[in-house]
Amino acid sequence: MKLGILGTGMIVNDFLSTAHVLDWEKAYILSTPRSLEKAQGLKEKYNLDGIFTDYEELLQTDVDTIYVGLPNHVHYLFAKKALLAGKHVIMEKPVTSNIEEFEDLVKISKETNTMLLEAVTVHHMPAFKALKKEIAKVGTIKIVTFNYSQYSSRYNAFKEGNILPAFDVHKSGGALMDLNVYNINALIGLFGNPKKMEYLPNIEKEIDTSGIATLDYGTFKAIAIGAKDCKAPIINTIQGDLGVIVIEGPVSRIRKFTFIDNAGKETVFEFDSQTHGMSYEFIEFKRIIDQQDEKAYQELLEISRLVCQNMTTSRRVAGVIFDADNL
């Protein structure tokens, strides 16, 4: 893999701390002029091959894959340029601001014979893969509740009028896009497309600072809670007529789960807690690209499509409208 890394923010720092597992051939980082010192520090710390401040120049190199670790509202533009230049794209979640942008990128990727992959940790975690196999233990599913509530220090700034990207409606921010996206991914990864999804947001200054999504699967109902303006002990449950599966902590970081049958007997399923969660997804992305695994690629692309479609529709109905929506 010859990688171009876009951004110098927290998510890129997180990624680089795991990047040794990729064994890349070369890697460059794209920085704004004002973040050049930060980029230089990352280059030295992780032995990167160079720094660019001009995206067009980076795209003219022999990199084969671009990792987009930038704010949500520019995902589409930077990915589109990369795909048109014949580069594969690994896009940090959420893949795009809306379904229209997503479908346009998919169209371009088909025309350029490139791949568009969304970096959502949950699908690649060993515990989540095991959960998909063990979920039948609960019997007929009745109720599913996933919660990712994490009070953000940026919310303090937001209340004072300093609006950072995560809370900026003009930059496709909000609790649904930042946190609840993981819950929606997990639900669709486990159960497929719901019959209907509705979003009930708490809106301040035009953006959802927290909210509840309801997903109707016909024979059972699911609730996904995402909050950046309050916190709670995070307990996720999958309830069936034979028992319940309990997941402590965000599903995006799932390391273990417990099955409790109706008689109270507990069975714990526990997995590696040392490896950084982002390692699993990037190892799989590299494999898919190297082996041109079309089947695995299309499965992940369809999950991204369903998540993006459901989030776009329900968000707009709820009155959270982004600049990128152009409605």
mmCIF file with all atom_site columns, C-alpha atoms in Angstrom, residues 131 134-146 235-248 256-269:
data_model
loop_
_atom_site.group_PDB
_atom_site.id
_atom_site.type_symbol
_atom_site.label_atom_id
_atom_site.label_alt_id
_atom_site.label_comp_id
_atom_site.label_asym_id
_atom_site.label_entity_id
_atom_site.label_seq_id
_atom_site.pdbx_PDB_ins_code
_atom_site.Cartn_x
_atom_site.Cartn_y
_atom_site.Cartn_z
_atom_site.occupancy
_atom_site.B_iso_or_equiv
_atom_site.pdbx_formal_charge
_atom_site.auth_seq_id
_atom_site.auth_comp_id
_atom_site.auth_asym_id
_atom_site.auth_atom_id
_atom_site.pdbx_PDB_model_num
ATOM 1  C CA . LEU A 1 131 ? -21.750 -11.596 18.307 1.00 0.00 ? 131 LEU A CA 1
ATOM 2  C CA . GLU A 1 134 ? -23.970 -16.055 18.978 1.00 0.00 ? 134 GLU A CA 1
ATOM 3  C CA . ILE A 1 135 ? -26.965 -13.729 18.708 1.00 0.00 ? 135 ILE A CA 1
ATOM 4  C CA . ALA A 1 136 ? -29.308 -16.661 18.044 1.00 0.00 ? 136 ALA A CA 1
ATOM 5  C CA . LYS A 1 137 ? -28.913 -17.621 21.712 1.00 0.00 ? 137 LYS A CA 1
ATOM 6  C CA . VAL A 1 138 ? -31.426 -14.917 22.731 1.00 0.00 ? 138 VAL A CA 1
ATOM 7  C CA . GLY A 1 139 ? -34.146 -16.643 20.701 1.00 0.00 ? 139 GLY A CA 1
ATOM 8  C CA . THR A 1 140 ? -36.721 -14.475 18.984 1.00 0.00 ? 140 THR A CA 1
ATOM 9  C CA . ILE A 1 141 ? -35.490 -10.898 19.244 1.00 0.00 ? 141 ILE A CA 1
ATOM 10 C CA . LYS A 1 142 ? -37.927 -8.424  20.779 1.00 0.00 ? 142 LYS A CA 1
ATOM 11 C CA . ILE A 1 143 ? -36.079 -5.245  21.800 1.00 0.00 ? 143 ILE A CA 1
ATOM 12 C CA . VAL A 1 144 ? -32.585 -3.888  21.013 1.00 0.00 ? 144 VAL A CA 1
ATOM 13 C CA . THR A 1 145 ? -31.125 -0.836  22.748 1.00 0.00 ? 145 THR A CA 1
ATOM 14 C CA . PHE A 1 146 ? -27.748 0.678   21.812 1.00 0.00 ? 146 PHE A CA 1
ATOM 15 C CA . ILE A 1 235 ? -25.085 -0.562  28.553 1.00 0.00 ? 235 ILE A CA 1
ATOM 16 C CA . ASN A 1 236 ? -26.293 -2.080  25.278 1.00 0.00 ? 236 ASN A CA 1
ATOM 17 C CA . THR A 1 237 ? -28.812 -4.923  25.219 1.00 0.00 ? 237 THR A CA 1
ATOM 18 C CA . ILE A 1 238 ? -30.256 -7.369  22.699 1.00 0.00 ? 238 ILE A CA 1
ATOM 19 C CA . GLN A 1 239 ? -33.356 -8.873  24.299 1.00 0.00 ? 239 GLN A CA 1
ATOM 20 C CA . GLY A 1 240 ? -35.051 -12.056 23.146 1.00 0.00 ? 240 GLY A CA 1
ATOM 21 C CA . ASP A 1 241 ? -37.538 -14.570 24.483 1.00 0.00 ? 241 ASP A CA 1
ATOM 22 C CA . LEU A 1 242 ? -34.709 -16.913 25.624 1.00 0.00 ? 242 LEU A CA 1
ATOM 23 C CA . GLY A 1 243 ? -32.415 -14.343 27.218 1.00 0.00 ? 243 GLY A CA 1
ATOM 24 C CA . VAL A 1 244 ? -30.418 -11.172 26.728 1.00 0.00 ? 244 VAL A CA 1
ATOM 25 C CA . ILE A 1 245 ? -27.004 -10.205 25.376 1.00 0.00 ? 245 ILE A CA 1
ATOM 26 C CA . VAL A 1 246 ? -25.352 -7.368  27.310 1.00 0.00 ? 246 VAL A CA 1
ATOM 27 C CA . ILE A 1 247 ? -22.540 -5.230  25.902 1.00 0.00 ? 247 ILE A CA 1
ATOM 28 C CA . GLU A 1 248 ? -20.850 -2.747  28.232 1.00 0.00 ? 248 GLU A CA 1
ATOM 29 C CA . LYS A 1 256 ? -16.736 -8.680  25.085 1.00 0.00 ? 256 LYS A CA 1
ATOM 30 C CA . PHE A 1 257 ? -20.393 -9.467  25.585 1.00 0.00 ? 257 PHE A CA 1
ATOM 31 C CA . THR A 1 258 ? -22.390 -11.545 28.038 1.00 0.00 ? 258 THR A CA 1
ATOM 32 C CA . PHE A 1 259 ? -25.322 -13.829 27.330 1.00 0.00 ? 259 PHE A CA 1
ATOM 33 C CA . ILE A 1 260 ? -27.742 -14.200 30.255 1.00 0.00 ? 260 ILE A CA 1
ATOM 34 C CA . ASP A 1 261 ? -30.467 -16.809 29.806 1.00 0.00 ? 261 ASP A CA 1
ATOM 35 C CA . ASN A 1 262 ? -33.905 -16.577 31.394 1.00 0.00 ? 262 ASN A CA 1
ATOM 36 C CA . ALA A 1 263 ? -32.749 -18.699 34.348 1.00 0.00 ? 263 ALA A CA 1
ATOM 37 C CA . GLY A 1 264 ? -29.973 -16.193 35.068 1.00 0.00 ? 264 GLY A CA 1
ATOM 38 C CA . LYS A 1 265 ? -27.027 -18.268 33.847 1.00 0.00 ? 265 LYS A CA 1
ATOM 39 C CA . GLU A 1 266 ? -24.263 -16.056 32.415 1.00 0.00 ? 266 GLU A CA 1
ATOM 40 C CA . THR A 1 267 ? -21.857 -16.902 29.589 1.00 0.00 ? 267 THR A CA 1
ATOM 41 C CA . VAL A 1 268 ? -19.108 -14.372 28.866 1.00 0.00 ? 268 VAL A CA 1
ATOM 42 C CA . PHE A 1 269 ? -17.503 -14.036 25.446 1.00 0.00 ? 269 PHE A CA 1
#
